[in-house]
Amino acid sequence: MRALLKLSGLIDAVNDGIGKLTYWLVLVAVVVSSGNAVIRYTLNTSSNAWLELQWYLFSAVFLLCAGYTFLRNEHIRIDIVIGRFSKRVQSWVDIFGILFFMFPMTILIMVLSWPMFWDSYVSNEMSSDAGGLVRWPAKLLVPVGFFLLTAQGVSELIKRIAYLTGHRDEPGEKMHSHS
């Protein structure tokens, strides 16, 4: 169990680091969006590349921060229902949800999105809009984001099993901080 908890700590550190780095993409998206609006309204010109860059950045923030959001317990939960139960019951509900809902969904999305990315990469797919960007970086975000979310699911699963088997202290408030 000690090795699994180290793996969990490594996954947590990776998602925490990626999440904190991704914060900066929000700033970049705001600057790009603001700059695009200023240029469009003052110089009466625009570029599809800037518009596409905005949605690439938004997609990156959303997809790359999914694992970070799960780590920080900021995802959507059913706390109204399970918040009344003991931490042990809450851990069992989390284990069930991770195994039977989260993993099937995230793994399926990773498996289905990889060929779409690969085809786009191999063909160097470009946007159909004039002046648009290459598409494969945006398509790569999907399997990468869902991989990070799946990895965080593994980490959370390890932590709950460790708690239930007595290898880790009570999950504490971080595990269920929102009601």
Short mmCIF file of N, CA and C in Angstrom, two decimals:
data_model
loop_
_atom_site.label_atom_id
_atom_site.label_comp_id
_atom_site.label_asym_id
_atom_site.label_seq_id
_atom_site.Cartn_x
_atom_site.Cartn_y
_atom_site.Cartn_z
N MET A 1 0.84 -1.20 0.00
CA MET A 1 0.00 0.00 0.00
C MET A 1 0.88 1.25 0.00
N ARG A 2 2.05 1.15 0.61
CA ARG A 2 2.95 2.30 0.67
C ARG A 2 3.33 2.76 -0.74
N ALA A 3 3.62 1.79 -1.62
CA ALA A 3 3.99 2.13 -3.00
C ALA A 3 2.82 2.78 -3.73
N LEU A 4 1.62 2.27 -3.49
CA LEU A 4 0.43 2.86 -4.13
C LEU A 4 0.19 4.29 -3.63
N LEU A 5 0.42 4.52 -2.35
CA LEU A 5 0.26 5.88 -1.82
C LEU A 5 1.32 6.83 -2.39
N LYS A 6 2.53 6.31 -2.66
CA LYS A 6 3.55 7.14 -3.33
C LYS A 6 3.11 7.47 -4.75
N LEU A 7 2.55 6.46 -5.44
CA LEU A 7 2.02 6.71 -6.78
C LEU A 7 0.92 7.76 -6.73
N SER A 8 0.04 7.65 -5.75
CA SER A 8 -1.03 8.63 -5.57
C SER A 8 -0.46 10.03 -5.36
N GLY A 9 0.58 10.12 -4.53
CA GLY A 9 1.22 11.41 -4.29
C GLY A 9 1.84 11.99 -5.56
N LEU A 10 2.43 11.12 -6.38
CA LEU A 10 3.03 11.56 -7.65
C LEU A 10 1.94 12.08 -8.60
N ILE A 11 0.85 11.33 -8.71
CA ILE A 11 -0.27 11.76 -9.57
C ILE A 11 -0.82 13.09 -9.08
N ASP A 12 -0.99 13.21 -7.76
CA ASP A 12 -1.47 14.47 -7.18
C ASP A 12 -0.54 15.63 -7.52
N ALA A 13 0.76 15.39 -7.41
CA ALA A 13 1.75 16.44 -7.69
C ALA A 13 1.71 16.85 -9.17
N VAL A 14 1.59 15.88 -10.06
CA VAL A 14 1.52 16.19 -11.50
C VAL A 14 0.27 17.01 -11.80
N ASN A 15 -0.89 16.57 -11.32
CA ASN A 15 -2.11 17.32 -11.59
C ASN A 15 -2.12 18.68 -10.91
N ASP A 16 -1.52 18.77 -9.73
CA ASP A 16 -1.43 20.07 -9.06
C ASP A 16 -0.55 21.02 -9.86
N GLY A 17 0.59 20.52 -10.32
CA GLY A 17 1.48 21.36 -11.13
C GLY A 17 0.85 21.80 -12.43
N ILE A 18 0.21 20.86 -13.14
CA ILE A 18 -0.45 21.20 -14.40
C ILE A 18 -1.58 22.19 -14.16
N GLY A 19 -2.33 21.98 -13.10
CA GLY A 19 -3.42 22.91 -12.77
C GLY A 19 -2.92 24.32 -12.52
N LYS A 20 -1.84 24.43 -11.76
CA LYS A 20 -1.29 25.76 -11.45
C LYS A 20 -0.68 26.42 -12.69
N LEU A 21 -0.04 25.63 -13.55
CA LEU A 21 0.47 26.19 -14.80
C LEU A 21 -0.66 26.63 -15.73
N THR A 22 -1.73 25.89 -15.69
CA THR A 22 -2.85 26.19 -16.57
C THR A 22 -3.57 27.47 -16.15
N TYR A 23 -3.43 27.87 -14.88
CA TYR A 23 -3.98 29.17 -14.47
C TYR A 23 -3.53 30.27 -15.42
N TRP A 24 -2.26 30.19 -15.85
CA TRP A 24 -1.71 31.23 -16.71
C TRP A 24 -2.39 31.26 -18.07
N LEU A 25 -2.95 30.12 -18.50
CA LEU A 25 -3.66 30.11 -19.78
C LEU A 25 -4.92 30.98 -19.72
N VAL A 26 -5.48 31.10 -18.53
CA VAL A 26 -6.65 31.99 -18.37
C VAL A 26 -6.23 33.42 -18.67
N LEU A 27 -5.10 33.83 -18.13
CA LEU A 27 -4.59 35.18 -18.39
C LEU A 27 -4.29 35.36 -19.87
N VAL A 28 -3.65 34.38 -20.49
CA VAL A 28 -3.35 34.46 -21.92
C VAL A 28 -4.64 34.57 -22.71
N ALA A 29 -5.65 33.79 -22.34
CA ALA A 29 -6.94 33.84 -23.05
C ALA A 29 -7.59 35.22 -22.92
N VAL A 30 -7.49 35.82 -21.75
CA VAL A 30 -8.06 37.16 -21.54
C VAL A 30 -7.32 38.19 -22.38
N VAL A 31 -6.00 38.10 -22.40
CA VAL A 31 -5.20 39.04 -23.19
C VAL A 31 -5.50 38.89 -24.68
N VAL A 32 -5.55 37.64 -25.17
CA VAL A 32 -5.85 37.39 -26.58
C VAL A 32 -7.24 37.89 -26.92
N SER A 33 -8.21 37.59 -26.08
CA SER A 33 -9.59 38.01 -26.32
C SER A 33 -9.71 39.53 -26.31
N SER A 34 -9.10 40.16 -25.33
CA SER A 34 -9.14 41.63 -25.24
C SER A 34 -8.44 42.27 -26.41
N GLY A 35 -7.25 41.75 -26.73
CA GLY A 35 -6.51 42.29 -27.87
C GLY A 35 -7.27 42.14 -29.16
N ASN A 36 -7.89 41.01 -29.34
CA ASN A 36 -8.68 40.76 -30.55
C ASN A 36 -9.85 41.74 -30.64
N ALA A 37 -10.52 41.96 -29.52
CA ALA A 37 -11.66 42.89 -29.51
C ALA A 37 -11.21 44.31 -29.79
N VAL A 38 -10.12 44.73 -29.19
CA VAL A 38 -9.61 46.10 -29.40
C VAL A 38 -9.23 46.29 -30.87
N ILE A 39 -8.52 45.33 -31.44
CA ILE A 39 -8.11 45.43 -32.85
C ILE A 39 -9.33 45.42 -33.76
N ARG A 40 -10.30 44.56 -33.44
CA ARG A 40 -11.49 44.46 -34.29
C ARG A 40 -12.29 45.77 -34.29
N TYR A 41 -12.42 46.40 -33.13
CA TYR A 41 -13.24 47.60 -33.06
C TYR A 41 -12.49 48.90 -33.36
N THR A 42 -11.17 48.91 -33.16
CA THR A 42 -10.44 50.15 -33.47
C THR A 42 -9.89 50.16 -34.89
N LEU A 43 -9.43 49.02 -35.37
CA LEU A 43 -8.85 48.95 -36.71
C LEU A 43 -9.77 48.30 -37.73
N ASN A 44 -10.93 47.85 -37.27
CA ASN A 44 -11.92 47.22 -38.12
C ASN A 44 -11.35 46.03 -38.90
N THR A 45 -10.54 45.23 -38.21
CA THR A 45 -9.96 44.04 -38.82
C THR A 45 -9.92 42.93 -37.78
N SER A 46 -9.83 41.72 -38.25
CA SER A 46 -9.79 40.59 -37.33
C SER A 46 -9.14 39.41 -38.03
N SER A 47 -8.87 38.38 -37.28
CA SER A 47 -8.27 37.17 -37.83
C SER A 47 -8.93 35.96 -37.20
N ASN A 48 -9.26 34.97 -38.03
CA ASN A 48 -9.82 33.74 -37.51
C ASN A 48 -8.84 33.01 -36.60
N ALA A 49 -7.56 33.20 -36.86
CA ALA A 49 -6.54 32.55 -36.02
C ALA A 49 -6.67 33.00 -34.57
N TRP A 50 -6.91 34.29 -34.34
CA TRP A 50 -7.06 34.79 -32.97
C TRP A 50 -8.32 34.24 -32.32
N LEU A 51 -9.40 34.17 -33.08
CA LEU A 51 -10.63 33.60 -32.54
C LEU A 51 -10.45 32.13 -32.19
N GLU A 52 -9.78 31.39 -33.07
CA GLU A 52 -9.54 29.97 -32.80
C GLU A 52 -8.59 29.78 -31.63
N LEU A 53 -7.59 30.66 -31.51
CA LEU A 53 -6.68 30.58 -30.39
C LEU A 53 -7.44 30.74 -29.07
N GLN A 54 -8.45 31.62 -29.06
CA GLN A 54 -9.26 31.80 -27.87
C GLN A 54 -9.93 30.49 -27.46
N TRP A 55 -10.55 29.80 -28.40
CA TRP A 55 -11.23 28.56 -28.01
C TRP A 55 -10.24 27.44 -27.75
N TYR A 56 -9.06 27.45 -28.35
CA TYR A 56 -8.02 26.48 -28.00
C TYR A 56 -7.62 26.67 -26.54
N LEU A 57 -7.41 27.92 -26.15
CA LEU A 57 -7.01 28.22 -24.77
C LEU A 57 -8.11 27.84 -23.79
N PHE A 58 -9.36 28.16 -24.11
CA PHE A 58 -10.46 27.77 -23.24
C PHE A 58 -10.53 26.25 -23.10
N SER A 59 -10.37 25.55 -24.22
CA SER A 59 -10.39 24.09 -24.20
C SER A 59 -9.25 23.54 -23.34
N ALA A 60 -8.08 24.14 -23.47
CA ALA A 60 -6.93 23.70 -22.67
C ALA A 60 -7.20 23.87 -21.18
N VAL A 61 -7.75 25.02 -20.81
CA VAL A 61 -8.05 25.26 -19.39
C VAL A 61 -9.06 24.23 -18.89
N PHE A 62 -10.12 24.04 -19.63
CA PHE A 62 -11.18 23.13 -19.21
C PHE A 62 -10.66 21.69 -19.12
N LEU A 63 -9.98 21.22 -20.16
CA LEU A 63 -9.57 19.82 -20.20
C LEU A 63 -8.36 19.52 -19.32
N LEU A 64 -7.37 20.39 -19.30
CA LEU A 64 -6.17 20.12 -18.52
C LEU A 64 -6.39 20.30 -17.02
N CYS A 65 -7.42 21.03 -16.64
CA CYS A 65 -7.69 21.25 -15.22
C CYS A 65 -8.72 20.28 -14.64
N ALA A 66 -9.21 19.34 -15.41
CA ALA A 66 -10.20 18.39 -14.90
C ALA A 66 -9.62 17.55 -13.76
N GLY A 67 -8.41 17.03 -13.94
CA GLY A 67 -7.77 16.25 -12.88
C GLY A 67 -7.46 17.11 -11.67
N TYR A 68 -7.00 18.32 -11.92
CA TYR A 68 -6.72 19.27 -10.83
C TYR A 68 -7.99 19.58 -10.04
N THR A 69 -9.08 19.75 -10.75
CA THR A 69 -10.37 20.03 -10.10
C THR A 69 -10.78 18.85 -9.22
N PHE A 70 -10.59 17.63 -9.72
CA PHE A 70 -10.91 16.44 -8.94
C PHE A 70 -10.01 16.34 -7.71
N LEU A 71 -8.72 16.62 -7.87
CA LEU A 71 -7.78 16.61 -6.75
C LEU A 71 -8.22 17.57 -5.66
N ARG A 72 -8.66 18.74 -6.04
CA ARG A 72 -9.04 19.77 -5.08
C ARG A 72 -10.47 19.65 -4.59
N ASN A 73 -11.15 18.60 -5.03
CA ASN A 73 -12.53 18.34 -4.63
C ASN A 73 -13.48 19.48 -5.01
N GLU A 74 -13.28 20.02 -6.19
CA GLU A 74 -14.10 21.12 -6.68
C GLU A 74 -15.06 20.66 -7.79
N HIS A 75 -15.14 19.36 -7.99
CA HIS A 75 -16.02 18.82 -9.02
C HIS A 75 -17.44 18.67 -8.48
N ILE A 76 -18.35 18.38 -9.36
CA ILE A 76 -19.75 18.21 -8.98
C ILE A 76 -19.88 16.93 -8.17
N ARG A 77 -20.58 17.01 -7.07
CA ARG A 77 -20.75 15.87 -6.17
C ARG A 77 -22.23 15.69 -5.81
N ILE A 78 -22.46 14.64 -5.09
CA ILE A 78 -23.82 14.39 -4.59
C ILE A 78 -23.83 14.56 -3.07
N ASP A 79 -23.16 15.60 -2.59
CA ASP A 79 -23.01 15.83 -1.15
C ASP A 79 -24.34 15.99 -0.42
N ILE A 80 -25.35 16.47 -1.11
CA ILE A 80 -26.65 16.63 -0.45
C ILE A 80 -27.13 15.28 0.06
N VAL A 81 -26.84 14.24 -0.70
CA VAL A 81 -27.27 12.88 -0.32
C VAL A 81 -26.26 12.23 0.61
N ILE A 82 -24.97 12.17 0.22
CA ILE A 82 -24.01 11.40 1.01
C ILE A 82 -23.38 12.19 2.15
N GLY A 83 -23.59 13.49 2.20
CA GLY A 83 -23.01 14.31 3.26
C GLY A 83 -23.49 13.91 4.64
N ARG A 84 -24.61 13.23 4.72
CA ARG A 84 -25.17 12.80 6.01
C ARG A 84 -24.57 11.49 6.50
N PHE A 85 -23.85 10.81 5.63
CA PHE A 85 -23.29 9.51 5.99
C PHE A 85 -21.89 9.67 6.59
N SER A 86 -21.40 8.59 7.19
CA SER A 86 -20.05 8.59 7.77
C SER A 86 -19.01 8.69 6.65
N LYS A 87 -17.81 9.02 7.04
CA LYS A 87 -16.72 9.13 6.05
C LYS A 87 -16.46 7.76 5.39
N ARG A 88 -16.65 6.68 6.11
CA ARG A 88 -16.46 5.35 5.54
C ARG A 88 -17.49 5.10 4.43
N VAL A 89 -18.74 5.42 4.68
CA VAL A 89 -19.78 5.24 3.65
C VAL A 89 -19.50 6.17 2.48
N GLN A 90 -19.09 7.40 2.75
CA GLN A 90 -18.75 8.34 1.69
C GLN A 90 -17.61 7.78 0.83
N SER A 91 -16.63 7.18 1.47
CA SER A 91 -15.51 6.59 0.72
C SER A 91 -15.99 5.44 -0.16
N TRP A 92 -16.88 4.61 0.34
CA TRP A 92 -17.43 3.52 -0.47
C TRP A 92 -18.22 4.06 -1.66
N VAL A 93 -18.98 5.11 -1.45
CA VAL A 93 -19.74 5.73 -2.55
C VAL A 93 -18.78 6.28 -3.60
N ASP A 94 -17.71 6.93 -3.14
CA ASP A 94 -16.71 7.46 -4.07
C ASP A 94 -16.04 6.34 -4.86
N ILE A 95 -15.68 5.26 -4.19
CA ILE A 95 -15.06 4.12 -4.87
C ILE A 95 -15.99 3.57 -5.94
N PHE A 96 -17.25 3.38 -5.59
CA PHE A 96 -18.23 2.89 -6.54
C PHE A 96 -18.36 3.84 -7.74
N GLY A 97 -18.46 5.13 -7.46
CA GLY A 97 -18.60 6.12 -8.54
C GLY A 97 -17.39 6.17 -9.46
N ILE A 98 -16.21 6.10 -8.86
CA ILE A 98 -14.98 6.12 -9.67
C ILE A 98 -14.91 4.89 -10.56
N LEU A 99 -15.16 3.71 -9.97
CA LEU A 99 -15.02 2.45 -10.72
C LEU A 99 -16.09 2.25 -11.79
N PHE A 100 -17.33 2.59 -11.47
CA PHE A 100 -18.43 2.23 -12.36
C PHE A 100 -18.98 3.38 -13.21
N PHE A 101 -18.60 4.59 -12.89
CA PHE A 101 -19.07 5.73 -13.69
C PHE A 101 -17.91 6.50 -14.33
N MET A 102 -16.97 6.93 -13.48
CA MET A 102 -15.89 7.77 -13.99
C MET A 102 -14.96 7.01 -14.94
N PHE A 103 -14.39 5.90 -14.48
CA PHE A 103 -13.42 5.18 -15.31
C PHE A 103 -14.00 4.74 -16.66
N PRO A 104 -15.19 4.14 -16.71
CA PRO A 104 -15.71 3.76 -18.04
C PRO A 104 -15.84 4.97 -18.97
N MET A 105 -16.31 6.10 -18.43
CA MET A 105 -16.50 7.28 -19.27
C MET A 105 -15.17 7.87 -19.73
N THR A 106 -14.23 8.05 -18.81
CA THR A 106 -12.97 8.69 -19.18
C THR A 106 -12.14 7.80 -20.10
N ILE A 107 -12.13 6.52 -19.84
CA ILE A 107 -11.37 5.60 -20.70
C ILE A 107 -11.99 5.54 -22.10
N LEU A 108 -13.30 5.50 -22.18
CA LEU A 108 -13.98 5.48 -23.48
C LEU A 108 -13.66 6.75 -24.28
N ILE A 109 -13.71 7.89 -23.62
CA ILE A 109 -13.41 9.14 -24.32
C ILE A 109 -11.95 9.17 -24.78
N MET A 110 -11.03 8.69 -23.94
CA MET A 110 -9.62 8.64 -24.36
C MET A 110 -9.45 7.74 -25.58
N VAL A 111 -10.05 6.57 -25.52
CA VAL A 111 -9.91 5.60 -26.62
C VAL A 111 -10.52 6.15 -27.91
N LEU A 112 -11.68 6.77 -27.82
CA LEU A 112 -12.34 7.28 -29.01
C LEU A 112 -11.70 8.56 -29.55
N SER A 113 -11.09 9.36 -28.69
CA SER A 113 -10.51 10.63 -29.16
C SER A 113 -9.12 10.47 -29.73
N TRP A 114 -8.40 9.44 -29.35
CA TRP A 114 -7.03 9.28 -29.84
C TRP A 114 -6.97 9.16 -31.36
N PRO A 115 -7.78 8.30 -32.01
CA PRO A 115 -7.71 8.22 -33.47
C PRO A 115 -8.06 9.55 -34.16
N MET A 116 -8.97 10.32 -33.56
CA MET A 116 -9.31 11.62 -34.15
C MET A 116 -8.10 12.55 -34.10
N PHE A 117 -7.39 12.55 -32.97
CA PHE A 117 -6.17 13.35 -32.87
C PHE A 117 -5.14 12.86 -33.87
N TRP A 118 -4.92 11.54 -33.91
CA TRP A 118 -3.86 10.98 -34.74
C TRP A 118 -4.10 11.27 -36.22
N ASP A 119 -5.33 11.10 -36.68
CA ASP A 119 -5.67 11.41 -38.08
C ASP A 119 -5.40 12.88 -38.38
N SER A 120 -5.75 13.74 -37.45
CA SER A 120 -5.53 15.17 -37.62
C SER A 120 -4.04 15.49 -37.66
N TYR A 121 -3.28 14.85 -36.81
CA TYR A 121 -1.83 15.07 -36.75
C TYR A 121 -1.15 14.59 -38.04
N VAL A 122 -1.48 13.37 -38.44
CA VAL A 122 -0.84 12.78 -39.63
C VAL A 122 -1.15 13.60 -40.88
N SER A 123 -2.38 14.08 -40.99
CA SER A 123 -2.78 14.84 -42.18
C SER A 123 -2.47 16.34 -42.04
N ASN A 124 -1.95 16.74 -40.86
CA ASN A 124 -1.70 18.15 -40.59
C ASN A 124 -2.95 18.98 -40.87
N GLU A 125 -4.08 18.50 -40.34
CA GLU A 125 -5.38 19.13 -40.57
C GLU A 125 -5.37 20.60 -40.19
N MET A 126 -5.90 21.41 -41.08
CA MET A 126 -6.00 22.85 -40.85
C MET A 126 -7.47 23.21 -40.68
N SER A 127 -7.70 24.31 -40.04
CA SER A 127 -9.05 24.83 -39.92
C SER A 127 -9.62 25.11 -41.30
N SER A 128 -10.91 24.92 -41.44
CA SER A 128 -11.53 25.22 -42.73
C SER A 128 -11.79 26.72 -42.89
N ASP A 129 -11.62 27.48 -41.81
CA ASP A 129 -11.80 28.93 -41.88
C ASP A 129 -10.54 29.59 -42.41
N ALA A 130 -10.70 30.63 -43.19
CA ALA A 130 -9.57 31.36 -43.75
C ALA A 130 -8.68 31.89 -42.62
N GLY A 131 -7.40 31.61 -42.73
CA GLY A 131 -6.46 32.09 -41.72
C GLY A 131 -6.51 31.31 -40.42
N GLY A 132 -7.20 30.18 -40.43
CA GLY A 132 -7.34 29.39 -39.21
C GLY A 132 -6.07 28.64 -38.85
N LEU A 133 -6.10 27.99 -37.71
CA LEU A 133 -4.93 27.30 -37.17
C LEU A 133 -4.95 25.81 -37.50
N VAL A 134 -3.83 25.17 -37.26
CA VAL A 134 -3.73 23.72 -37.37
C VAL A 134 -4.60 23.13 -36.25
N ARG A 135 -5.29 22.02 -36.51
CA ARG A 135 -6.27 21.47 -35.57
C ARG A 135 -5.73 20.45 -34.58
N TRP A 136 -4.65 19.74 -34.92
CA TRP A 136 -4.25 18.64 -34.06
C TRP A 136 -3.92 19.04 -32.62
N PRO A 137 -3.35 20.21 -32.33
CA PRO A 137 -3.10 20.52 -30.91
C PRO A 137 -4.38 20.57 -30.08
N ALA A 138 -5.44 21.11 -30.67
CA ALA A 138 -6.71 21.16 -29.94
C ALA A 138 -7.27 19.76 -29.75
N LYS A 139 -7.11 18.92 -30.75
CA LYS A 139 -7.62 17.55 -30.64
C LYS A 139 -6.80 16.71 -29.67
N LEU A 140 -5.53 17.03 -29.50
CA LEU A 140 -4.69 16.33 -28.54
C LEU A 140 -5.12 16.62 -27.10
N LEU A 141 -5.69 17.79 -26.88
CA LEU A 141 -6.13 18.15 -25.53
C LEU A 141 -7.16 17.18 -24.96
N VAL A 142 -7.98 16.59 -25.82
CA VAL A 142 -9.04 15.70 -25.33
C VAL A 142 -8.46 14.44 -24.69
N PRO A 143 -7.67 13.63 -25.41
CA PRO A 143 -7.14 12.44 -24.72
C PRO A 143 -6.20 12.77 -23.56
N VAL A 144 -5.43 13.84 -23.68
CA VAL A 144 -4.52 14.22 -22.59
C VAL A 144 -5.32 14.64 -21.35
N GLY A 145 -6.33 15.48 -21.54
CA GLY A 145 -7.15 15.92 -20.42
C GLY A 145 -7.86 14.77 -19.74
N PHE A 146 -8.40 13.84 -20.52
CA PHE A 146 -9.09 12.71 -19.92
C PHE A 146 -8.12 11.70 -19.32
N PHE A 147 -6.88 11.65 -19.83
CA PHE A 147 -5.86 10.83 -19.18
C PHE A 147 -5.55 11.40 -17.79
N LEU A 148 -5.37 12.71 -17.70
CA LEU A 148 -5.09 13.34 -16.41
C LEU A 148 -6.24 13.12 -15.43
N LEU A 149 -7.47 13.19 -15.92
CA LEU A 149 -8.63 12.95 -15.06
C LEU A 149 -8.67 11.49 -14.61
N THR A 150 -8.39 10.56 -15.51
CA THR A 150 -8.36 9.14 -15.15
C THR A 150 -7.26 8.87 -14.13
N ALA A 151 -6.09 9.45 -14.36
CA ALA A 151 -4.99 9.27 -13.41
C ALA A 151 -5.37 9.79 -12.03
N GLN A 152 -6.04 10.95 -11.99
CA GLN A 152 -6.47 11.47 -10.69
C GLN A 152 -7.51 10.57 -10.06
N GLY A 153 -8.34 9.94 -10.88
CA GLY A 153 -9.28 8.96 -10.37
C GLY A 153 -8.56 7.79 -9.72
N VAL A 154 -7.46 7.34 -10.33
CA VAL A 154 -6.65 6.27 -9.73
C VAL A 154 -6.12 6.73 -8.37
N SER A 155 -5.62 7.95 -8.32
CA SER A 155 -5.10 8.49 -7.07
C SER A 155 -6.18 8.55 -6.00
N GLU A 156 -7.34 9.05 -6.35
CA GLU A 156 -8.43 9.16 -5.38
C GLU A 156 -8.90 7.79 -4.92
N LEU A 157 -8.92 6.83 -5.83
CA LEU A 157 -9.29 5.46 -5.50
C LEU A 157 -8.29 4.87 -4.49
N ILE A 158 -7.01 5.07 -4.74
CA ILE A 158 -5.97 4.60 -3.82
C ILE A 158 -6.16 5.22 -2.44
N LYS A 159 -6.41 6.53 -2.39
CA LYS A 159 -6.56 7.21 -1.10
C LYS A 159 -7.76 6.69 -0.32
N ARG A 160 -8.86 6.43 -1.01
CA ARG A 160 -10.05 5.93 -0.31
C ARG A 160 -9.86 4.49 0.17
N ILE A 161 -9.22 3.67 -0.64
CA ILE A 161 -8.95 2.29 -0.22
C ILE A 161 -7.97 2.30 0.96
N ALA A 162 -6.97 3.16 0.90
CA ALA A 162 -6.01 3.27 2.00
C ALA A 162 -6.72 3.70 3.28
N TYR A 163 -7.64 4.59 3.18
CA TYR A 163 -8.41 5.03 4.35
C TYR A 163 -9.24 3.87 4.90
N LEU A 164 -9.92 3.17 4.03
CA LEU A 164 -10.79 2.08 4.48
C LEU A 164 -10.01 0.91 5.08
N THR A 165 -8.78 0.72 4.62
CA THR A 165 -7.96 -0.39 5.14
C THR A 165 -7.06 0.04 6.30
N GLY A 166 -7.18 1.30 6.73
CA GLY A 166 -6.41 1.78 7.87
C GLY A 166 -4.99 2.20 7.56
N HIS A 167 -4.66 2.36 6.29
CA HIS A 167 -3.31 2.77 5.90
C HIS A 167 -3.18 4.29 5.75
N ARG A 168 -4.24 4.97 5.98
CA ARG A 168 -4.24 6.42 5.85
C ARG A 168 -5.24 6.97 6.85
N ASP A 169 -4.94 8.15 7.37
CA ASP A 169 -5.86 8.77 8.31
C ASP A 169 -7.19 9.09 7.65
N GLU A 170 -8.13 9.46 8.49
CA GLU A 170 -9.46 9.86 8.00
C GLU A 170 -9.31 10.84 6.85
N PRO A 171 -10.13 10.72 5.82
CA PRO A 171 -9.97 11.57 4.63
C PRO A 171 -9.93 13.06 4.94
N GLY A 172 -10.62 13.50 5.96
CA GLY A 172 -10.58 14.90 6.34
C GLY A 172 -11.47 15.76 5.47
N GLU A 173 -11.41 17.03 5.74
CA GLU A 173 -12.30 17.98 5.08
C GLU A 173 -11.99 18.17 3.61
N LYS A 174 -10.72 17.96 3.22
CA LYS A 174 -10.37 18.16 1.81
C LYS A 174 -11.15 17.21 0.92
N MET A 175 -11.40 15.99 1.40
CA MET A 175 -12.09 15.00 0.59
C MET A 175 -13.53 15.41 0.31
N HIS A 176 -14.19 15.98 1.28
CA HIS A 176 -15.58 16.40 1.09
C HIS A 176 -15.76 17.79 1.69
N SER A 177 -15.12 18.76 1.08
CA SER A 177 -15.11 20.10 1.66
C SER A 177 -16.37 20.91 1.33
N HIS A 178 -17.14 20.50 0.33
CA HIS A 178 -18.32 21.27 -0.06
C HIS A 178 -19.58 20.50 0.27
N SER A 179 -20.55 21.21 0.77
CA SER A 179 -21.84 20.58 1.07
C SER A 179 -22.94 21.23 0.28
#
